[in-house]
Amino acid sequence: MKNFNLYLLLAFTIILSSCVSNQLDMQQPEETVVSEDALQMLENLSIPNNFNFDTERVVTLTINDATPHVRYDMYAYSNEYGAEAENISEALNNLLYSGKTDNSVINHVFSLPSVYEKVYVVRKDGLEYSSEILDVLNNKINLTVTSNKSASKSATRYKSNGNPCTECTDNFFLNNDFEDGPTLPNNYIITDENNVDGWSTTASDNKIELWKSGFNGVPAKKGSYFAELNANRSSALYQRICTSPGAEISWSVWHRGRSGVDNALVRIGENLATATTEAIMTTGNTAWVQYSGTYTVPEGQADTYFIFEAVGSGSYGNFIDNIQITENSPGDCTAISNKMYYPTELTNATLAFEDLWPYAGDYDFNDLVISYNIKTLLNSENKVTQVNYNYTVESIGASFKNGFGIELEGVSPSAIASVTGPNLTEGFITNNANGTEQGQPNAVIIFFDNAHVNVGINNTISIIFETPITTAELGTAPFNPFLIINKNRLKEVHLPNKPTTYYPTTTTIAVGPTVKDSDGDFKTPAGLPWAINVAGQFKAPKEKIIITDGYNFFADWATSGGTVKTNWYQDLPGNRNNENLKD
């Protein structure tokens, strides 16, 4: 009996101590080891009331370009080097967006690191490239392209099925029988390519020759008109259509010689230079002959050229008519998705937290440090289909078992099809079947619930949407990230002036003389934050090293409201005291 009473007393002691620990989570923490002078200096900074320690800004991108299938790549550009060529070379490592227009427009809202005041835009139209450096004015990037020979053609008619991921059951090759163009006399006409819907020519004079059925005794194969490949010189006629990798496309063309036997090639491929020969057409001048085949779009190929090229016929020869191009089976559109990155394709941003909220911390911002990169996939209509949040827990300066998640403000949990990648080990998070947290009006995704078992591990959270949404509906990176303090789901730490999720709104903010955030805006009365998002690489200060002792210009940046020393966190001469920063 004595042993039993001893075990009972021990068990009671353990239970009691665990309860006391949970209550203490909500009480004032022990004093930090950071010097009071250092803390006082930081709290005496004159920080503008409206400054939220943002290292990025929300930018609107608008491109108007009626050229069909034109692709744009946009890069973050800085004047770091003296020579423009060096700046461009560096910019090519900082891709922000890559994609095509939809109905002649690209329109996005995204986060741009504040260190960049310009972007470098590369425009690709087939094998033709152009580029320019654009200023970001009033947080807007605007570009309108009007002077392009293809733009005058019927861009919206290039593919009858608006979704390149679905099967095209009709002919999406434009003007396949040459009936859409100028009215012909009873013989023939040589006209500019812009006058012939859909078709382009390799001829240096940009001329296309059309014949009226019956001229010189040659009937059209279909309708009233047909084309001669050689207008004033040996050349090719071609069209460029949007396709998806893996799609199987059947093709056929009717060919006929003019004065005798004529020779022409059917070439299909990614561009005029690399297209492969799919058929050699050798036909006399007494009848039309049909040539046909199938073509599978290779991996990574977004556009496909169909080229009909004369071979050795001089300045005349090679009639073609009634071209049929049909997609038998669709490809995989995910392989050609438009893409957006934050902060850029090859760089990471950093989230750094203090976890003693609502009390003052030691401002070393190393209680939880997460390095991350966000890749957003968009469909052909430039709507978001998937978000990949790639992250690594870089540092844990706290003994607490802290969790981490994000909220997509304004996005319903039902808008999410699935979430993959969370690592939940502690049992206090309950999710819906789609991977979003239960009981939340907005989509909330908890990445992990114990940072200690995630440190140093590279992981990806993939969020797939039920129905594609616009980038404006999604919101901008880093969305609304938050720390969960020591497994207490009712205690979150957010970036300044960001709202809590639903759960903490049911609690009351602690009050009292030692509380530093009685109004719950995640800023102290002096305006200091409990969390910062750095739009680049950030090395956390060592334990009990205040952030201003690790970064020489943090105070200048903060007191200016973010207008000066925007690169305070970068590894540039004079910016860092590396001896005070973690490796």
XYZ file of C-alpha atoms in Angstrom:
583
model
C 0.000 0.000 0.000
C 2.898 2.369 0.777
C 4.317 1.841 -2.716
C 0.907 2.505 -4.259
C 0.545 5.794 -2.346
C 4.028 6.811 -3.438
C 3.201 6.176 -7.109
C -0.094 8.046 -6.718
C 1.689 11.054 -5.210
C 4.265 11.022 -8.016
C 1.576 10.857 -10.697
C -0.344 13.710 -9.080
C 2.827 15.821 -8.973
C 3.488 15.245 -12.685
C -0.091 16.149 -13.632
C -0.019 19.261 -11.469
C 3.302 20.435 -12.896
C 2.076 19.980 -16.447
C -1.028 22.044 -15.707
C 1.031 24.819 -14.168
C 3.252 24.872 -17.246
C 0.276 25.388 -19.540
C -0.981 28.258 -17.389
C 2.404 29.881 -17.392
C 2.308 29.945 -21.184
C -0.167 32.801 -20.845
C 1.766 34.634 -18.130
C 4.654 37.030 -18.367
C 7.880 35.246 -19.354
C 11.141 35.469 -17.494
C 13.363 38.424 -18.215
C 15.635 38.067 -21.226
C 19.414 38.189 -21.057
C 19.647 40.955 -23.662
C 20.935 44.171 -22.123
C 18.301 46.661 -21.095
C 20.268 49.428 -22.838
C 20.076 47.586 -26.160
C 16.365 46.967 -25.776
C 15.753 50.532 -24.721
C 17.666 51.837 -27.724
C 15.525 49.714 -30.024
C 12.283 50.757 -28.374
C 13.300 54.425 -28.554
C 13.475 54.323 -32.350
C 11.051 56.718 -33.988
C 9.164 54.352 -36.271
C 6.347 55.763 -38.439
C 2.937 54.602 -37.249
C 1.956 53.147 -40.619
C 5.179 51.182 -41.175
C 4.706 47.411 -41.072
C 8.302 46.355 -41.776
C 7.449 45.203 -45.305
C 10.396 44.340 -47.525
C 8.141 43.910 -50.543
C 5.273 45.774 -52.162
C 2.172 44.786 -54.093
C 2.567 45.463 -57.810
C 0.081 45.233 -60.685
C 1.367 43.909 -64.024
C -0.581 44.713 -67.203
C 0.565 43.702 -70.690
C -1.532 44.284 -73.808
C -0.343 42.431 -76.897
C -2.627 41.039 -79.636
C 0.083 38.843 -81.132
C -1.040 35.199 -80.897
C 0.994 32.857 -78.694
C 3.545 35.497 -77.717
C 5.409 34.657 -74.474
C 6.763 37.046 -71.863
C 9.475 36.491 -69.281
C 9.799 39.186 -66.616
C 12.840 39.518 -64.368
C 13.639 41.675 -61.341
C 16.221 44.288 -62.389
C 18.560 46.419 -60.301
C 21.333 48.902 -61.022
C 23.805 47.055 -58.836
C 26.512 47.141 -61.504
C 27.721 50.086 -63.544
C 27.190 48.488 -66.948
C 23.692 47.711 -68.209
C 24.884 44.438 -69.718
C 26.030 43.260 -66.284
C 22.728 44.289 -64.719
C 20.806 42.365 -67.381
C 23.007 39.320 -66.880
C 22.246 39.412 -63.156
C 18.529 40.020 -63.793
C 18.290 36.801 -65.820
C 18.787 34.936 -62.533
C 15.723 36.647 -61.030
C 12.695 35.417 -62.958
C 9.387 36.735 -61.602
C 6.876 35.608 -64.240
C 6.831 33.517 -67.402
C 3.716 33.113 -69.490
C 1.535 33.974 -72.432
C -1.290 36.400 -72.989
C -4.905 35.331 -72.673
C -7.214 37.192 -75.066
C -4.298 39.543 -75.769
C -3.820 40.471 -72.085
C -1.641 39.535 -69.116
C -2.904 40.957 -65.830
C -1.505 39.952 -62.443
C -1.092 41.193 -58.909
C 2.075 40.015 -57.182
C 4.691 40.860 -54.553
C 7.911 42.503 -55.730
C 10.886 42.870 -53.355
C 11.337 46.554 -52.533
C 15.004 46.490 -53.557
C 13.844 46.385 -57.195
C 12.559 49.521 -58.881
C 12.689 48.120 -62.414
C 11.936 44.917 -64.302
C 13.542 43.456 -67.399
C 10.942 42.117 -69.843
C 11.791 39.658 -72.626
C 9.204 39.117 -75.360
C 9.392 35.937 -77.435
C 7.433 35.597 -80.663
C 8.602 32.330 -82.209
C 12.305 32.839 -82.857
C 12.007 36.614 -82.611
C 13.105 38.169 -79.329
C 12.803 41.710 -78.045
C 13.404 43.158 -74.605
C 13.214 46.335 -72.586
C 13.763 47.667 -69.091
C 10.603 49.043 -67.480
C 10.239 51.275 -64.438
C 7.865 50.259 -61.672
C 5.821 53.457 -61.382
C 3.246 53.851 -58.619
C 3.516 50.099 -58.047
C 2.420 49.408 -61.620
C 4.129 47.794 -64.605
C 2.445 48.593 -67.910
C 3.404 47.463 -71.411
C 1.446 47.755 -74.651
C 2.707 46.259 -77.924
C 0.976 47.352 -81.130
C 3.560 47.233 -83.908
C 3.709 43.573 -84.882
C 2.753 42.162 -88.251
C 0.986 39.165 -86.711
C -1.151 41.352 -84.499
C -3.369 42.432 -87.385
C -4.466 38.849 -87.952
C -7.401 37.294 -86.148
C -5.553 36.350 -82.978
C -8.638 35.112 -81.154
C -9.407 32.603 -83.914
C -6.180 30.664 -83.807
C -7.717 27.809 -81.874
C -11.418 27.160 -81.779
C -11.247 25.391 -78.425
C -10.316 27.933 -75.742
C -8.768 25.368 -73.391
C -5.561 23.816 -74.773
C -5.842 20.997 -72.233
C -9.034 19.559 -73.691
C -9.559 17.672 -76.894
C -10.214 19.727 -80.008
C -12.923 17.997 -81.978
C -12.916 20.440 -84.870
C -10.218 21.898 -87.086
C -8.318 24.520 -85.104
C -6.070 25.353 -88.035
C -7.164 28.748 -89.334
C -8.273 29.356 -92.947
C -7.337 25.853 -94.044
C -8.748 26.295 -97.557
C -7.610 29.917 -98.163
C -11.167 31.197 -98.496
C -10.651 33.945 -95.865
C -8.748 36.701 -97.580
C -9.060 39.223 -100.369
C -11.590 38.704 -103.149
C -9.813 37.286 -106.168
C -10.343 38.081 -109.849
C -10.726 35.130 -112.189
C -6.977 34.458 -112.214
C -4.663 35.031 -109.224
C -3.365 37.641 -106.815
C -0.076 38.207 -104.944
C -0.826 39.973 -101.680
C 0.766 40.778 -98.339
C 0.602 37.978 -95.760
C -1.425 40.201 -93.406
C -4.309 39.978 -95.862
C -4.526 36.186 -95.621
C -6.053 35.068 -92.345
C -3.861 32.759 -90.261
C -1.023 32.287 -92.735
C 2.562 33.559 -92.713
C 5.333 33.128 -95.247
C 9.105 32.759 -95.097
C 9.435 34.884 -98.247
C 11.489 37.991 -97.593
C 8.897 40.178 -99.323
C 6.099 38.796 -97.102
C 3.970 37.975 -100.168
C 1.483 35.115 -100.570
C 0.062 33.996 -103.925
C -3.573 32.836 -104.186
C -5.269 31.309 -107.244
C -8.925 31.278 -108.264
C -10.344 27.832 -108.988
C -10.260 27.122 -112.739
C -7.470 29.545 -113.611
C -5.130 27.930 -116.150
C -7.343 24.866 -115.925
C -6.490 24.097 -112.287
C -9.515 23.512 -110.023
C -9.346 24.116 -106.274
C -9.435 20.997 -104.167
C -11.905 22.668 -101.827
C -13.859 25.881 -102.233
C -12.895 28.601 -104.690
C -9.281 29.417 -103.789
C -5.950 27.676 -103.259
C -2.360 28.794 -102.654
C 0.937 28.535 -104.471
C 3.939 28.142 -102.163
C 6.170 30.147 -104.478
C 4.826 33.665 -104.930
C 7.871 35.587 -106.168
C 10.475 33.159 -104.867
C 10.852 29.690 -103.378
C 9.447 29.821 -99.855
C 7.164 28.203 -97.276
C 3.716 28.909 -95.897
C 3.129 28.137 -92.226
C 0.922 28.520 -89.202
C 1.810 28.469 -85.522
C -0.732 27.002 -83.123
C -0.856 26.463 -79.388
C -0.487 22.840 -78.331
C 0.120 20.811 -75.176
C 3.023 18.362 -74.697
C 1.945 14.804 -75.449
C -0.963 15.782 -77.697
C -1.386 13.585 -80.790
C -2.235 15.616 -83.861
C -3.270 14.264 -87.260
C -2.532 16.318 -90.345
C -3.289 16.141 -94.066
C -2.663 18.404 -97.050
C -3.489 18.225 -100.743
C -0.575 18.982 -103.068
C -0.256 19.475 -106.848
C 2.490 20.496 -109.255
C 2.171 23.535 -111.483
C 4.150 23.056 -114.698
C 5.197 19.493 -113.999
C 6.407 17.551 -110.981
C 6.899 19.791 -107.950
C 8.537 18.944 -104.627
C 7.669 20.265 -101.196
C 8.169 19.313 -97.553
C 5.791 19.049 -94.635
C 7.769 20.157 -91.593
C 6.426 20.270 -88.024
C 8.136 21.427 -84.853
C 8.763 24.022 -82.176
C 9.990 26.713 -84.562
C 10.941 27.356 -88.185
C 14.581 26.452 -87.669
C 14.219 23.150 -85.798
C 11.009 21.713 -87.280
C 11.524 18.188 -88.607
C 10.486 16.852 -92.009
C 7.362 14.721 -91.632
C 6.715 14.109 -95.349
C 8.213 14.760 -98.781
C 5.540 15.644 -101.338
C 6.367 14.867 -104.976
C 3.384 15.454 -107.254
C 2.685 16.021 -110.927
C 0.406 18.667 -112.398
C -2.507 16.486 -113.497
C -4.273 15.863 -110.176
C -4.304 16.719 -106.501
C -2.678 14.166 -104.165
C -3.290 13.900 -100.441
C -0.416 13.519 -97.958
C -1.116 12.798 -94.290
C 0.373 11.645 -91.010
C 0.343 12.066 -87.220
C 2.551 14.127 -84.951
C 3.031 13.885 -81.172
C 3.966 17.126 -79.448
C 7.249 16.608 -77.545
C 7.717 17.293 -73.858
C 8.170 20.964 -73.077
C 6.808 22.198 -76.418
C 4.079 24.789 -76.014
C 3.703 26.014 -79.618
C 3.857 23.965 -82.811
C 4.629 25.185 -86.319
C 3.066 23.477 -89.353
C 5.212 24.380 -92.359
C 4.697 23.631 -96.066
C 7.979 24.373 -97.801
C 8.819 24.397 -101.507
C 11.973 22.583 -102.614
C 13.917 23.748 -105.656
C 11.017 25.160 -107.655
C 12.434 28.630 -108.271
C 9.941 31.462 -108.518
C 6.822 29.371 -109.103
C 5.293 26.008 -108.304
C 3.700 23.839 -105.574
C -0.016 24.282 -105.065
C -1.580 23.373 -101.698
C -5.191 23.314 -100.505
C -7.595 21.817 -97.934
C -5.171 21.436 -95.029
C -6.676 19.535 -92.098
C -5.073 19.684 -88.621
C -6.958 17.856 -85.865
C -6.015 17.100 -82.269
C -6.844 13.421 -81.751
C -5.935 13.296 -78.076
C -5.055 16.097 -75.645
C -1.698 16.582 -74.022
C -0.683 17.608 -70.538
C -1.246 21.319 -70.078
C 0.488 21.346 -66.698
C 3.783 21.016 -68.548
C 3.280 24.408 -70.194
C 1.665 26.303 -67.333
C 2.445 29.945 -66.887
C 4.504 30.495 -63.749
C 5.032 33.152 -61.110
C 7.685 33.222 -58.380
C 8.332 34.912 -55.051
C 10.737 36.441 -54.352
C 12.265 35.216 -57.660
C 12.736 31.796 -59.229
C 16.209 31.110 -57.819
C 16.151 33.065 -54.548
C 14.512 32.515 -51.174
C 12.691 34.818 -48.788
C 12.815 34.464 -44.980
C 10.262 34.583 -42.184
C 11.660 35.284 -38.711
C 9.640 35.177 -35.477
C 9.785 36.132 -31.820
C 7.554 33.776 -29.799
C 6.955 35.589 -26.458
C 3.975 37.568 -27.721
C 2.185 39.485 -26.242
C 5.225 40.264 -24.088
C 8.468 41.793 -25.302
C 11.028 39.411 -26.679
C 14.763 39.753 -27.022
C 14.512 40.846 -30.686
C 17.065 38.402 -32.010
C 14.330 37.121 -34.375
C 15.589 33.547 -34.260
C 12.869 31.707 -32.335
C 11.678 30.354 -35.676
C 13.377 31.140 -38.989
C 11.952 29.757 -42.218
C 13.607 30.104 -45.612
C 11.119 29.693 -48.445
C 10.275 30.165 -52.123
C 6.771 30.279 -53.604
C 6.030 28.977 -57.100
C 2.563 29.716 -58.453
C 1.301 27.742 -61.446
C -1.258 29.333 -63.765
C -3.282 27.901 -66.630
C -3.580 29.258 -70.172
C -6.075 31.850 -68.904
C -3.484 33.052 -66.369
C -5.530 31.784 -63.439
C -3.964 30.058 -60.444
C -4.220 26.270 -60.419
C -1.556 25.419 -57.825
C 0.760 27.026 -55.271
C 3.968 25.280 -54.199
C 5.411 26.661 -50.950
C 8.974 25.280 -50.759
C 10.518 25.846 -47.327
C 13.236 24.897 -44.860
C 13.254 25.523 -41.112
C 16.645 27.220 -40.841
C 16.836 28.004 -37.160
C 15.092 27.404 -33.853
C 16.209 29.602 -30.967
C 13.366 28.607 -28.691
C 12.613 25.610 -26.499
C 8.930 25.927 -27.340
C 7.359 23.417 -29.718
C 6.182 26.043 -32.176
C 4.017 25.369 -35.219
C 3.639 27.274 -38.463
C 0.952 27.840 -41.065
C -0.503 30.289 -43.563
C -3.944 31.727 -44.162
C -5.201 32.534 -47.667
C -7.352 35.528 -46.790
C -10.601 35.629 -48.752
C -10.143 32.090 -50.124
C -12.733 29.611 -48.907
C -11.552 26.202 -47.682
C -13.909 24.671 -50.257
C -11.890 26.358 -53.033
C -9.006 24.000 -52.233
C -8.994 20.587 -53.903
C -6.063 19.185 -51.929
C -3.080 20.034 -49.760
C -0.023 17.800 -49.627
C 3.167 18.020 -47.583
C 2.231 19.026 -43.998
C 4.079 17.284 -41.172
C 1.725 17.153 -38.180
C 3.023 15.105 -35.247
C 1.521 16.602 -32.065
C -2.175 15.781 -32.462
C -3.747 19.188 -31.792
C -4.506 20.157 -35.417
C -7.691 18.852 -37.043
C -7.983 19.106 -40.804
C -10.701 18.801 -43.390
C -10.436 16.023 -45.958
C -8.787 18.440 -48.414
C -5.949 19.279 -45.983
C -7.216 22.675 -44.784
C -7.785 23.261 -41.072
C -11.280 22.608 -39.791
C -13.501 25.382 -38.467
C -11.827 28.176 -40.415
C -13.785 30.602 -42.653
C -10.668 31.130 -44.796
C -8.351 28.450 -46.115
C -5.744 27.800 -43.407
C -2.911 25.340 -44.028
C -0.752 24.216 -41.097
C 2.705 23.242 -42.375
C 3.941 21.669 -39.128
C 3.053 21.676 -35.449
C 6.534 21.146 -33.964
C 9.444 23.014 -35.494
C 11.998 20.862 -33.686
C 11.233 17.780 -35.772
C 11.376 19.824 -38.999
C 14.601 21.789 -38.654
C 16.947 21.461 -41.625
C 14.455 19.464 -43.714
C 13.500 20.721 -47.167
C 9.776 20.357 -47.708
C 7.077 21.488 -50.146
C 3.460 22.306 -49.389
C 1.408 21.923 -52.582
C -1.986 23.623 -52.649
C -4.190 22.630 -55.595
C -7.333 24.629 -56.316
C -10.709 23.123 -57.107
C -11.392 25.835 -59.710
C -8.681 28.188 -61.006
C -8.716 31.658 -59.428
C -7.079 34.960 -60.334
C -3.906 36.178 -58.670
C -5.942 39.035 -57.181
C -8.285 36.492 -55.559
C -5.351 34.451 -54.260
C -3.634 37.412 -52.620
C 0.056 38.197 -52.587
C 3.044 36.433 -51.064
C 3.789 35.630 -48.327
C -0.013 35.589 -47.774
C -0.763 35.546 -44.008
C 1.923 33.400 -42.317
C 1.808 32.793 -38.580
C 3.543 30.956 -35.741
C 1.579 28.814 -33.261
C 3.137 29.302 -29.826
C 4.146 26.096 -28.045
C 1.241 23.885 -29.216
C -1.340 26.400 -27.960
C -3.724 26.744 -30.907
C -5.198 29.914 -29.408
C -1.880 31.796 -29.525
C -0.608 32.958 -32.905
C 2.143 35.388 -33.919
C 1.600 37.262 -37.182
C 3.311 39.905 -39.247
C 2.460 43.475 -38.185
C -1.184 44.420 -38.698
C -2.121 41.025 -40.105
C -5.217 39.411 -38.597
C -5.281 36.216 -36.613
C -7.168 33.233 -37.948
C -10.544 32.344 -36.484
C -9.395 30.447 -33.385
C -7.483 33.202 -31.526
C -10.369 35.641 -32.055
C -12.209 33.705 -29.366
C -9.596 34.671 -26.757
C -9.009 37.963 -24.953
C -5.762 39.846 -25.458
C -3.843 40.003 -22.178
C -3.604 43.434 -20.552
C -1.346 44.962 -17.945
C 1.749 47.150 -17.580
C 4.127 44.481 -18.916
C 2.049 43.578 -21.963
C 3.488 45.009 -25.153
C 0.569 44.358 -27.521
C -2.664 45.090 -25.700
C -4.443 46.018 -28.944
C -3.365 42.854 -30.786
C -1.834 44.474 -33.872
C 1.437 42.524 -33.429
C 3.403 45.729 -32.856
C 4.680 47.146 -29.580
C 3.694 50.683 -28.537
C 7.034 51.736 -30.061
C 6.014 50.064 -33.334
C 8.332 47.019 -33.163
C 7.151 43.691 -34.606
C 7.142 40.099 -33.378
C 7.657 38.805 -36.910
C 9.297 40.044 -40.088
C 9.275 38.832 -43.661
C 12.522 39.452 -45.510
C 12.265 39.266 -49.295
C 15.691 37.664 -49.556
C 18.276 35.691 -47.613
C 18.377 36.546 -43.917
C 20.825 35.152 -41.375
C 19.308 35.264 -37.918
C 21.260 36.917 -35.108
C 22.834 34.640 -32.541
C 21.089 34.012 -29.245
C 20.459 37.218 -27.285
C 22.011 39.368 -30.030
C 19.589 42.148 -30.843
C 18.850 42.560 -34.553
C 20.459 46.020 -34.750
C 23.746 44.471 -33.581
C 23.614 42.038 -36.487
C 22.378 44.420 -39.182
C 23.886 47.889 -39.167
C 21.165 49.603 -41.192
C 18.057 47.963 -39.754
C 17.373 51.020 -37.593
C 17.865 53.437 -40.522
C 15.451 51.392 -42.614
C 12.837 51.155 -39.856
C 12.890 54.835 -38.865
C 12.608 55.886 -42.527
C 9.462 53.820 -42.931
C 11.259 51.555 -45.375
C 12.330 54.278 -47.807
C 16.100 54.098 -47.254
C 18.494 51.180 -46.915
C 15.977 48.800 -48.470
C 18.841 46.324 -48.938
C 19.749 46.333 -45.232
C 19.525 42.524 -45.020
C 21.647 41.711 -48.072
C 25.218 40.458 -47.761
C 26.788 43.670 -49.004
C 29.786 45.552 -47.607
C 28.857 47.328 -44.385
C 25.409 45.785 -44.023
C 26.133 42.868 -41.713
C 28.136 42.081 -38.602
C 28.655 38.433 -39.465
C 30.268 37.632 -36.116
C 26.859 38.337 -34.532
C 24.896 36.200 -36.995
C 24.251 32.482 -37.042
C 26.097 30.388 -39.583
